[in-house]
Short mmCIF file of C-alpha atoms in Angstrom, two decimals:
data_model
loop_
_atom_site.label_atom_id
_atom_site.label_comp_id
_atom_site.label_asym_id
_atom_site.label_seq_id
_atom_site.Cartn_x
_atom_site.Cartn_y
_atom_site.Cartn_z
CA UNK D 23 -35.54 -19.38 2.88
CA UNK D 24 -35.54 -15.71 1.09
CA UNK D 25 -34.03 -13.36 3.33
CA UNK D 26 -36.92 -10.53 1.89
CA UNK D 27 -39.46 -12.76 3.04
CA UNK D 28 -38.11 -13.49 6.79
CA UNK D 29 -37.26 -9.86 6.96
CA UNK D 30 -41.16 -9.09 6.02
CA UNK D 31 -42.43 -11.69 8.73
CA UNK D 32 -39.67 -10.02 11.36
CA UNK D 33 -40.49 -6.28 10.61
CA UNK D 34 -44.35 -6.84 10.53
CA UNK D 35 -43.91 -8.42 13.72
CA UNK D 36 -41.87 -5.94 15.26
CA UNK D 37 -43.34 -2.56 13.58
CA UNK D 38 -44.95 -1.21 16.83
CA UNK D 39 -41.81 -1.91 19.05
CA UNK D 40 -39.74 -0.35 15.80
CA UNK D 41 -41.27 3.23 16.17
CA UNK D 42 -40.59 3.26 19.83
CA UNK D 43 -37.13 2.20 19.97
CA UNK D 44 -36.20 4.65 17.28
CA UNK D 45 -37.79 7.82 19.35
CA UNK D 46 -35.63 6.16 21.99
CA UNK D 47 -32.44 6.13 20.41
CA UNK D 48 -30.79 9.46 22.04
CA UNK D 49 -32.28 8.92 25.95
CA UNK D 50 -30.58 5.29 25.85
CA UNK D 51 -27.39 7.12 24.16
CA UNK D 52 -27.36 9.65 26.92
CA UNK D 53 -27.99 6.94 29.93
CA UNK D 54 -25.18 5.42 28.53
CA UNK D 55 -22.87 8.42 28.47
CA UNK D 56 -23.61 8.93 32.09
CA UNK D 57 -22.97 4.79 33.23
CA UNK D 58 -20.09 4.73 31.15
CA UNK D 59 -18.59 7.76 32.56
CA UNK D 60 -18.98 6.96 35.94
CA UNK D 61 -15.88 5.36 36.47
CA UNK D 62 -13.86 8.24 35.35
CA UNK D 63 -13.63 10.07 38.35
CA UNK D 64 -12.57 7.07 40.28
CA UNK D 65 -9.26 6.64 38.33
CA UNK D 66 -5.71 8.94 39.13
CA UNK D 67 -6.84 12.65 39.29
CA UNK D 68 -3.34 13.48 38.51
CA UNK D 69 -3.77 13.62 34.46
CA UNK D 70 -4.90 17.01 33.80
CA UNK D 71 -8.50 17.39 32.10
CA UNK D 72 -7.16 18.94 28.92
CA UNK D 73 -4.97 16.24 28.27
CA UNK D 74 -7.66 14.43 27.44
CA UNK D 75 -8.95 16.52 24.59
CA UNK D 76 -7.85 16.10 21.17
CA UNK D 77 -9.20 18.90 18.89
CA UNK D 78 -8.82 18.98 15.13
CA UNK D 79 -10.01 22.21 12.60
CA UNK D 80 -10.65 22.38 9.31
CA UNK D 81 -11.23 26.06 6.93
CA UNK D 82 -11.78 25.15 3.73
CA UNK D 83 -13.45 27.22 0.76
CA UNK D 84 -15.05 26.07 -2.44
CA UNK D 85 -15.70 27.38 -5.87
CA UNK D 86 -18.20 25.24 -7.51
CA UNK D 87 -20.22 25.71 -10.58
CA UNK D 88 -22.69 23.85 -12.89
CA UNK D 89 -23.66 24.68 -16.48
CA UNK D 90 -26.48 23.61 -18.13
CA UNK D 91 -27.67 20.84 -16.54
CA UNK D 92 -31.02 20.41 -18.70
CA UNK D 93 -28.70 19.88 -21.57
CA UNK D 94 -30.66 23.25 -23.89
CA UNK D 95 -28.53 25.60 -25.13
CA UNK D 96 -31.55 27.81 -25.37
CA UNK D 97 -32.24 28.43 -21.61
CA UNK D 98 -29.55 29.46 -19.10
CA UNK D 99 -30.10 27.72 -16.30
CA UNK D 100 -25.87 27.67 -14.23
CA UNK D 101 -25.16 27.81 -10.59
CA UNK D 102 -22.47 29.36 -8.88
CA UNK D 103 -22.03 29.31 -5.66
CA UNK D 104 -18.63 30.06 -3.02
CA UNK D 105 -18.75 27.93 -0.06
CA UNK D 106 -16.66 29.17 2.94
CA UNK D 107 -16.86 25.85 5.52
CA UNK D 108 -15.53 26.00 8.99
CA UNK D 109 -15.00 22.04 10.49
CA UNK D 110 -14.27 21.46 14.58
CA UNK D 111 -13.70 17.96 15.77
CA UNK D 112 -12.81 17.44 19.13
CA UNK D 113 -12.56 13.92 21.11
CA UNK D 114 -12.46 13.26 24.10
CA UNK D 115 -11.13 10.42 26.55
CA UNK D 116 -12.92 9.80 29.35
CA UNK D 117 -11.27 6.65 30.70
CA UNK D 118 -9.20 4.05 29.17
CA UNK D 119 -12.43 2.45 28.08
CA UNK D 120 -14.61 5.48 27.52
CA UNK D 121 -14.25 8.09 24.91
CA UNK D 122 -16.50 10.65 22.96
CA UNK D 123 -16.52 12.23 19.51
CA UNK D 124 -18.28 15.71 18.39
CA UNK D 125 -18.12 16.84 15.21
CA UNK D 126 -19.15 20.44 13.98
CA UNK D 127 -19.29 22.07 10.61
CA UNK D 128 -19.92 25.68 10.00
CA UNK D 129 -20.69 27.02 6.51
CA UNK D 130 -21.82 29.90 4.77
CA UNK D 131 -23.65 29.13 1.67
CA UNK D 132 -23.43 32.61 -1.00
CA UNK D 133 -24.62 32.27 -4.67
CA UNK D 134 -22.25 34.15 -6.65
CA UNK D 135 -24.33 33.85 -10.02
CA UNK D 136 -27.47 31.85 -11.46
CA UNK D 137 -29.03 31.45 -14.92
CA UNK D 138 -32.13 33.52 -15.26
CA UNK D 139 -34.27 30.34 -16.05
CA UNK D 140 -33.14 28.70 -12.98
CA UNK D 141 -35.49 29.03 -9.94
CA UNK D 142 -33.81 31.91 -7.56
CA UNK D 143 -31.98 30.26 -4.87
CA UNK D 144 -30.51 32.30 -1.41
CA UNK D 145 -27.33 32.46 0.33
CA UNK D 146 -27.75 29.83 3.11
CA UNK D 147 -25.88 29.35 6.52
CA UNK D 148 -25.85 25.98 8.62
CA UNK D 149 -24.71 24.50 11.71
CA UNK D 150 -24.37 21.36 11.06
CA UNK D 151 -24.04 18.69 13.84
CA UNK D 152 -22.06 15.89 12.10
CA UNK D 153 -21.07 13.82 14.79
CA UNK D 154 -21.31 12.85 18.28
CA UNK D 155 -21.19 9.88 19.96
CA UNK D 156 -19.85 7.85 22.60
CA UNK D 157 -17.39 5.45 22.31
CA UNK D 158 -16.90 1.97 24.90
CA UNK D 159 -14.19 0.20 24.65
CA UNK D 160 -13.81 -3.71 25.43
CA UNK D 161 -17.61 -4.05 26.45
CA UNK D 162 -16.75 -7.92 26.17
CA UNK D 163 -13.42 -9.55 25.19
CA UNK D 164 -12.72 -7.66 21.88
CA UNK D 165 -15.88 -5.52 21.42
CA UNK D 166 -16.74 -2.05 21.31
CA UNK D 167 -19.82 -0.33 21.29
CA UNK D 168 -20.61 3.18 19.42
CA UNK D 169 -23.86 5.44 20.64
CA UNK D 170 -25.09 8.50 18.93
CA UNK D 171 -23.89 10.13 15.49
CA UNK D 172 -21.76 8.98 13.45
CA UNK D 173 -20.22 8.28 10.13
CA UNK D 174 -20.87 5.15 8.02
CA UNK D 175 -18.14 5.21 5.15
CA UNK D 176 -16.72 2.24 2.71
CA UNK D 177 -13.59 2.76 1.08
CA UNK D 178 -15.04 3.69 -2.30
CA UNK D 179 -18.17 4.90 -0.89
CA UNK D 180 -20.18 2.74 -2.87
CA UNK D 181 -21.91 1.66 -0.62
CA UNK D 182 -22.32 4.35 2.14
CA UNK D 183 -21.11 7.96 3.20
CA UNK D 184 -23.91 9.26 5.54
CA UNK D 185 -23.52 10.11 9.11
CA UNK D 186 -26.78 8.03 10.60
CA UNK D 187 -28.20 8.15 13.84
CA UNK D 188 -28.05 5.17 16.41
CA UNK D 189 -26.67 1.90 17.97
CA UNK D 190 -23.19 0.29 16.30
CA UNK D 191 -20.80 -2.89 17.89
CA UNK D 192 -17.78 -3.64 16.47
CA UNK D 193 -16.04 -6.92 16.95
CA UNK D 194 -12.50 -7.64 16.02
CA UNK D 195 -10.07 -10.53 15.43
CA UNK D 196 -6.99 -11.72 13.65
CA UNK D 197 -8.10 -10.15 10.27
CA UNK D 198 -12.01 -10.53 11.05
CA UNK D 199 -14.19 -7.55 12.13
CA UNK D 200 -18.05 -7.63 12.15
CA UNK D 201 -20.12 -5.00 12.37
CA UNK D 202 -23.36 -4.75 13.60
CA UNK D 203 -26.01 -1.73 13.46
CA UNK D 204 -29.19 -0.55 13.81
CA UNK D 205 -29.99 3.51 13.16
CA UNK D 206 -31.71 6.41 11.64
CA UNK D 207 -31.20 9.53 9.64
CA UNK D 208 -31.57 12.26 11.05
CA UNK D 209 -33.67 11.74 14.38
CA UNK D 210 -32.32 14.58 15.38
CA UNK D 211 -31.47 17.31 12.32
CA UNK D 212 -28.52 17.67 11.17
CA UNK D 213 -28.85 21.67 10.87
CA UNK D 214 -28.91 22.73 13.78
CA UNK D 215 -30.25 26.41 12.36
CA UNK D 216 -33.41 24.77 10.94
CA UNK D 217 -36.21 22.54 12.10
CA UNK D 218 -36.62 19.53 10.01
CA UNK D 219 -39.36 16.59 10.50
CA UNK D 220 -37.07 13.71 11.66
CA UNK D 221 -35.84 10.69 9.02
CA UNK D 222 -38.56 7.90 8.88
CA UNK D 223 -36.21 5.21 7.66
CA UNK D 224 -35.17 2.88 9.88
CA UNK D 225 -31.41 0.71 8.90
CA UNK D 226 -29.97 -2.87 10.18
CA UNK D 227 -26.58 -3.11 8.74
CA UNK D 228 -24.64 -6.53 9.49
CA UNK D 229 -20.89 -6.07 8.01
CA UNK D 230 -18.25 -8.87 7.79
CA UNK D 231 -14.45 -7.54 6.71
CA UNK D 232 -11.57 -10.14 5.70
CA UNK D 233 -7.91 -9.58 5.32
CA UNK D 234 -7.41 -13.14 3.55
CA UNK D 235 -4.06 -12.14 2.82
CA UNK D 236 -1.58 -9.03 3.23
CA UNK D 237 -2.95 -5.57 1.35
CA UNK D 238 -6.16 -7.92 0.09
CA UNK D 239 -9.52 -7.07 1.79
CA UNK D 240 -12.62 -8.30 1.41
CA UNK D 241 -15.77 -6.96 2.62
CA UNK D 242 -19.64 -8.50 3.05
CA UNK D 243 -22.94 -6.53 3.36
CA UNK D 244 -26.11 -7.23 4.33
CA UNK D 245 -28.40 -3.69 4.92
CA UNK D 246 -32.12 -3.83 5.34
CA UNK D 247 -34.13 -0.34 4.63
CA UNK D 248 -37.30 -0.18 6.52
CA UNK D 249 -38.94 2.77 5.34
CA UNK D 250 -41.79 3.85 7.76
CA UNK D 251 -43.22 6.84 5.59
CA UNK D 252 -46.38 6.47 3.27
CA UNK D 253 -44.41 6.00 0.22
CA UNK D 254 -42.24 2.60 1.88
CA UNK D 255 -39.62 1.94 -0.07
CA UNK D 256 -37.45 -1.31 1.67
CA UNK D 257 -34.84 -2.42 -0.44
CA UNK D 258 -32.48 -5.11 0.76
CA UNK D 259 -29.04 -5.30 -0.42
CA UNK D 260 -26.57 -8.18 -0.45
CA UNK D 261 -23.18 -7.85 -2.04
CA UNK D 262 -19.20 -8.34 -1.51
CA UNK D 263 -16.25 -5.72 -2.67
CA UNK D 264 -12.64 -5.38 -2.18
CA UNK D 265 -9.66 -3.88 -3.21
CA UNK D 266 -5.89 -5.40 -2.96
CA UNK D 267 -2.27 -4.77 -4.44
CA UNK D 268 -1.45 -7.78 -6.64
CA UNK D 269 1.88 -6.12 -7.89
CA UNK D 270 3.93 -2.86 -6.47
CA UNK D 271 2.59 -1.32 -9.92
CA UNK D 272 -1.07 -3.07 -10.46
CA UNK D 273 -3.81 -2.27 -8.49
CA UNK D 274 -7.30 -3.59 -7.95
CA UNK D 275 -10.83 -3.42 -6.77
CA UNK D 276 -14.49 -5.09 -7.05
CA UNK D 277 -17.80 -4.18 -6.06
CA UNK D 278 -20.80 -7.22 -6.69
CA UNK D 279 -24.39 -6.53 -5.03
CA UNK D 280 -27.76 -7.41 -5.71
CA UNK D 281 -31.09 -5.72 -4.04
CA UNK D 282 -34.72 -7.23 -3.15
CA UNK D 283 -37.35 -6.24 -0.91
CA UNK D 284 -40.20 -4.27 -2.18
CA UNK D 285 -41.57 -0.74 -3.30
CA UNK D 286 -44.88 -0.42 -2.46
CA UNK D 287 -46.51 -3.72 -3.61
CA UNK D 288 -43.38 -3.70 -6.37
CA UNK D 289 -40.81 -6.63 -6.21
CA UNK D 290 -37.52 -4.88 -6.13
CA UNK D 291 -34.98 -7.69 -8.13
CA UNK D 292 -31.62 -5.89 -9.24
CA UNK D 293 -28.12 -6.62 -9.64
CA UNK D 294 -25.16 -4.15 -10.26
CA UNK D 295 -20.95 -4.66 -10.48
CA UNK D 296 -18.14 -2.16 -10.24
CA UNK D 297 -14.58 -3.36 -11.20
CA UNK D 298 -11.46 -2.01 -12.53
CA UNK D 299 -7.61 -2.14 -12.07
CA UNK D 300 -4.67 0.68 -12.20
CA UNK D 301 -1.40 -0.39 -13.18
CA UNK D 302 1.43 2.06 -12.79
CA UNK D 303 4.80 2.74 -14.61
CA UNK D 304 8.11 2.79 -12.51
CA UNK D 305 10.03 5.89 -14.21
CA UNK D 306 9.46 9.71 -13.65
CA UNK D 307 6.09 11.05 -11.98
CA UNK D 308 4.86 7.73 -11.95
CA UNK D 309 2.37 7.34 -15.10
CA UNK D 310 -0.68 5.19 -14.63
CA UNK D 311 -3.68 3.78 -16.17
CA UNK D 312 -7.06 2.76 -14.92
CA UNK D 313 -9.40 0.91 -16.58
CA UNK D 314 -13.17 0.57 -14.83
CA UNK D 315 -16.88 -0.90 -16.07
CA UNK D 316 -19.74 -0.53 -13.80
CA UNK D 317 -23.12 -1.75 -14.48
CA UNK D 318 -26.34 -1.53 -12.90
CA UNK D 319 -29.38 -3.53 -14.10
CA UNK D 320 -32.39 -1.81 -15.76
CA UNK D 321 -36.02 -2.89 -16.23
CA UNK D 322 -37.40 -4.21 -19.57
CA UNK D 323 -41.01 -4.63 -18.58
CA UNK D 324 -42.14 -1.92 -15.79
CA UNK D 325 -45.61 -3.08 -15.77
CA UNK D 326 -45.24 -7.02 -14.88
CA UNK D 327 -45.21 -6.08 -10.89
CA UNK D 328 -41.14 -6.91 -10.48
CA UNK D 329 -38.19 -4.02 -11.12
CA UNK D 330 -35.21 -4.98 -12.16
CA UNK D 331 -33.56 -1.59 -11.87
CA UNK D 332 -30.49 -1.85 -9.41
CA UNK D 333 -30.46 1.11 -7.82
CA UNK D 334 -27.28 1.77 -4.64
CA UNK D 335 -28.28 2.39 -1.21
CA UNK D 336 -29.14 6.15 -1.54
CA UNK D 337 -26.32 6.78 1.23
CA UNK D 338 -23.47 6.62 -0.87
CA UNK D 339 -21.41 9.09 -2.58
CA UNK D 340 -19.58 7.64 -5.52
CA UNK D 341 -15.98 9.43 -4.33
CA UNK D 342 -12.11 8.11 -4.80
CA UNK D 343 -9.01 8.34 -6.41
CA UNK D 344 -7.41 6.24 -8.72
CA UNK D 345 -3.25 6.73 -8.30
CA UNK D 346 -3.27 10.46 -7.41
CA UNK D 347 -3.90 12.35 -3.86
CA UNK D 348 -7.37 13.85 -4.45
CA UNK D 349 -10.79 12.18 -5.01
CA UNK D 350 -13.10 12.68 -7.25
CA UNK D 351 -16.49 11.74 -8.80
CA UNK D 352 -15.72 8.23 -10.31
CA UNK D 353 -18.44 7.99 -12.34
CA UNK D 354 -18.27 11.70 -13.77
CA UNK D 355 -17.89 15.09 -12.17
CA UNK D 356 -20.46 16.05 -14.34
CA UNK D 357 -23.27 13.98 -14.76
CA UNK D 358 -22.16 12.15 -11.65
CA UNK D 359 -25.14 9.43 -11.45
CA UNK D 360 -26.62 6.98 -9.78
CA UNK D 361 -25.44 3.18 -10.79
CA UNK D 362 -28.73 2.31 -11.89
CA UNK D 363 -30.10 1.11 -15.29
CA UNK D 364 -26.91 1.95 -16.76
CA UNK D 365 -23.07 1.00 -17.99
CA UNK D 366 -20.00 3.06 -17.37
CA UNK D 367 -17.21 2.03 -19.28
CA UNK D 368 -14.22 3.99 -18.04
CA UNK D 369 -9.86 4.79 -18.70
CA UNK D 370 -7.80 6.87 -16.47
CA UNK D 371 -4.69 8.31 -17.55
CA UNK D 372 -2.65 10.12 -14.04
CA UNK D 373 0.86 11.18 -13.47
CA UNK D 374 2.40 12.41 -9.64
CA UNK D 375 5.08 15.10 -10.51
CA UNK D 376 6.11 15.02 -7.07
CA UNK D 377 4.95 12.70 -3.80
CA UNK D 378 1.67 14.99 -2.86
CA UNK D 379 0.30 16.10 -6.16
CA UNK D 380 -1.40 14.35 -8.76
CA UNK D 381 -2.76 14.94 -12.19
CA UNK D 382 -5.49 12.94 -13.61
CA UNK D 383 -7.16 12.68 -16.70
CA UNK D 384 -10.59 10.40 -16.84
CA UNK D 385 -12.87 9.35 -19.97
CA UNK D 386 -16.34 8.17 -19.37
CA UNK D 387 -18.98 6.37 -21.43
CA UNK D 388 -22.52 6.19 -20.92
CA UNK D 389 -25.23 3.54 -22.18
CA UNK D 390 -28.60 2.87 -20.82
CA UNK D 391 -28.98 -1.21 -19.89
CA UNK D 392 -32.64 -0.72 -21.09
CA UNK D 393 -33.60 2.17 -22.97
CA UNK D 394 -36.02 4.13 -21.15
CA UNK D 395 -37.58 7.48 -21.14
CA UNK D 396 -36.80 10.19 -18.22
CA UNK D 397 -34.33 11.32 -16.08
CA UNK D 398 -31.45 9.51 -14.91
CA UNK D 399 -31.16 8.45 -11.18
CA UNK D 400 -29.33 10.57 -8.89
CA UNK D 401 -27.56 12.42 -11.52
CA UNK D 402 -26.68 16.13 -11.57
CA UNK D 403 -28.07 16.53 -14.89
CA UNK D 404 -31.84 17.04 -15.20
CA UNK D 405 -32.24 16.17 -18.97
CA UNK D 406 -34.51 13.52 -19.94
CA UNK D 407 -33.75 10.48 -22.16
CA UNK D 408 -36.00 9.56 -25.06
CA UNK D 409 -36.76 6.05 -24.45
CA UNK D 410 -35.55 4.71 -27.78
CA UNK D 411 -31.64 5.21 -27.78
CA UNK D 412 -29.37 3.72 -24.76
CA UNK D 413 -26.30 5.77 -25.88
CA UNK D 414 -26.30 8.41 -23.06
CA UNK D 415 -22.87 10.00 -24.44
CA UNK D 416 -19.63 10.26 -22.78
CA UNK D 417 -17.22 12.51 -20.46
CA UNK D 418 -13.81 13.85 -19.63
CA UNK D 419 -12.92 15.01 -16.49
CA UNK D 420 -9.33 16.87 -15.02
CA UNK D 421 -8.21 16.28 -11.53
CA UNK D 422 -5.45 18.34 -10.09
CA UNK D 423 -4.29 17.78 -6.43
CA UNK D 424 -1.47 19.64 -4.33
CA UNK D 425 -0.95 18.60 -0.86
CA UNK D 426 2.97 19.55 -0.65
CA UNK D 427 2.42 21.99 1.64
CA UNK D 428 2.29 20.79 5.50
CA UNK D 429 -1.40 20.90 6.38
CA UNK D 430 -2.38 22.83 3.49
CA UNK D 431 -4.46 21.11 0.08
CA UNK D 432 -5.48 23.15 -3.18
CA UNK D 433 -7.89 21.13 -5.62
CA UNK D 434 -9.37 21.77 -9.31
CA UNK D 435 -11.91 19.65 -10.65
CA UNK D 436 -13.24 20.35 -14.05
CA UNK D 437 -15.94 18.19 -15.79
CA UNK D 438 -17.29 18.24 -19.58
CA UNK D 439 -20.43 15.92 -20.65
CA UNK D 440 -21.26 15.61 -24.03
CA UNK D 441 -24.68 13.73 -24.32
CA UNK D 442 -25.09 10.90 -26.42
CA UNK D 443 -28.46 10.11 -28.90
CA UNK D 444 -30.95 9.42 -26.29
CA UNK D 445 -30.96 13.34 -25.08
CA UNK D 446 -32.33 13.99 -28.82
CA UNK D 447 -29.92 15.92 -31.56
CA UNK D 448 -30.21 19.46 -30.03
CA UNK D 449 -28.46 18.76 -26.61
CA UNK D 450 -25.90 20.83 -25.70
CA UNK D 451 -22.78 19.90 -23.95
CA UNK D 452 -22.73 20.23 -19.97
CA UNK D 453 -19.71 21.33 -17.98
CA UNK D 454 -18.82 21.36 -14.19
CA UNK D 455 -16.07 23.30 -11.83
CA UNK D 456 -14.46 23.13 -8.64
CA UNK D 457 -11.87 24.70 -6.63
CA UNK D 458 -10.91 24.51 -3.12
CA UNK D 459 -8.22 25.52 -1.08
CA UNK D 460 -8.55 23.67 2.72
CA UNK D 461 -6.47 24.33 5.61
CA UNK D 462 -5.76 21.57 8.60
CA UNK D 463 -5.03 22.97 11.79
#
């Protein structure tokens, strides 16, 4: 049986139950809290309360700029902006079964210099709460249950890097662990110095990880989008990845998914692949290569009711490393897109001169699957593509990490993207900046 189709029968089904059980979410989280907790006070009073608490910080500052992201030489339209960010975690062990997690980020937001044909933006402060949740430990033999905020991350974060809202059990054994969820974005907002409507988008995540043998993993997906807003997008996405150590010096990792569901009264029927392998030298600062090709399907015929664009999750973040200490952008610190309707073909070149710093150097190219006119999905550049050429162009990027110092990591990331036919013959190249300096405490 299609699993779009028994989803559709399920969701209709359930719709009205749906919207109540989301509003529900954080009184069931807090009755929880306060069953789970009631034990606590029953066990030896002699551990202090403080020994309890483990509190992490985080200061980090960041230098980030953008230049001429509509690809015209003729209008200046660059960002600037320094981003001072203050991060507080602090957990919390209530019992030998219970435990709690909150997770606060502070930043200041200033915007050291814009292009006059940019639309004015502000300095900007937020409070933002990024996690906090409640943690119970051995609910039944060998599972765990998770209540409230909290991060969803992959390895690669192809798939995921959000922090959702919501219900998550965790079940672990010899090499297996399953994960089961069921959440929301943002039912309560994530700035805590703003008022935002609440996230409308309701997701059931089913995960199944593997350790088939030692330093291979495997992991299965199965995430189900149920969009409650006028404009219902659902997607459904299937898909395996993994990553492993064949060799001491080679390297390797996979990403296959496909999505269905439906947009509207649009079939959604895509498929998309990320692969690639580093191999590295054994002599001095450890030289290595990378090679990587992603694809993402595109859609020949947007008019026949079916779309073939793949498009990812909308959750994820695109962010790794290849052999050095810092991660980047692996799909271009520049243009930085969306795996959808497109090929990346890419080759890494990094060396370590010493344990905890890393330079990289990363070449991109860019090709439409199916040419088509406008801009590109997710990307950072807001150019449009003509429609008749699928060469999009290609990038370099230059990662420096140094993390030699105890608790102390400086970063540069520079991009350059140099557009290909299908921005026309007058499009000027593109170029991207960060620094940071973060501090652990």
């Amino acid at each position: 049986m299609d699993p779009t189709l028994t989803w559709s029968v399920w969701r209709d089904w359930r719709a009205p139950r749906i919207r109540t059980l989301a509003a529900d979410w954080v009184a069931r989280c807090v009755m929880l809290m306060a069953l789970a907790t009631m034990p606590v006070y029953a066990e030896s009073e002699r551990e202090a309360v403080w020994d309890r608490f483990e509190v992490e910080a985080t200061l980090e500052t960041r230098y980030e700029r953008l230049s001429n992201r509509d690809l015209d030489a003729a209008t200046a339209d660059d960002l600037a902006v320094f981003k001072p960010e203050l991060s507080v975690d602090i957990g919390y062990r209530f019992s030998d079964r219970v435990s709690g997690f909150l997770s606060l980020d502070a930043e200041r937001r200033f915007v050291v210099d814009q292009g006059r044909d940019r639309t004015p933006e502000q300095d900007q402060s937020a409070l933002d709460l990024k996690e906090l949740y409640l943690d119970i430990h051995d609910l039944w033999d060998r599972v765990r249950l998770r209540a409230g905020r909290q991060e969803f991350e992959d390895r690669r974060e192809w798939v995921y890097d959000a922090e959702l809202d919501g219900l998550r059990v965790f079940f672990e054994r010899q090499g297996l662990a399953l994960e089961a969820s069921a959440t929301r974005e943002n039912i309560v907002t994530e700035n805590l110095l703003e008022k935002r409507e609440p996230g409308r988008v309701n997701h059931y995540f089913l995960l199944a990880r593997f350790t088939p043998a030692a330093q291979h993993d495997l992991e299965a997906f199965y995430l189900v989008f149920d969009d409650r807003s006028e404009d219902a997008e659902n997607p459904v996405f299937l898909g395996l990845q993994g990553q492993g150590r064949v060799t001491d010096a080679l390297d390797y990792w996979f990403a296959l998914a496909q999505v269905r569901g439906r947009e509207g009264s649009t079939r959604l029927r895509g498929q998309g692949f990320d692969l690639g392998a580093t191999y590295r030298f054994d002599t001095g600062w450890t030289p290595a290569i990378t090679l990587g090709y992603a694809f993402g399907s595109g859609d020949s015929d947007p008019d026949d009711g079916v779309d073939r664009n793949f498009r990812q999750t909308g959750l994820q973040d695109n962010s790794y490393r290849f052999n050095g200490v810092e991660n980047f952008q692996f799909y271009g610190q520049t243009l930085d897109p969306e795996l959808s309707n497109l090929s990346i073909a890419t080759v890494g070149f990094g060396i370590r001169p010493s344990r905890r710093s890393s330079i990289d150097l990363i070449y991109h190219r860019y090709r439409q699957a199916e040419a088509v006119e406008g801009r590109l999905r997710g990307a950072r550049v807001r150019a449009r593509a003509d429609g008749e050429h699928r060469d999009l162009g290609q990038a370099v990027d230059l990662i420096l990490g140094y993390h030699e110092i105890s608790q102390l990591r400086l970063r540069t990331k520079l991009g350059y993207f140099m557009p290909g036919k299908a921005f026309g013959e007058t499009a000027s190249n593109a170029y991207s900046v960060e620094f940071g300096v973060e501090y652990r405490f």
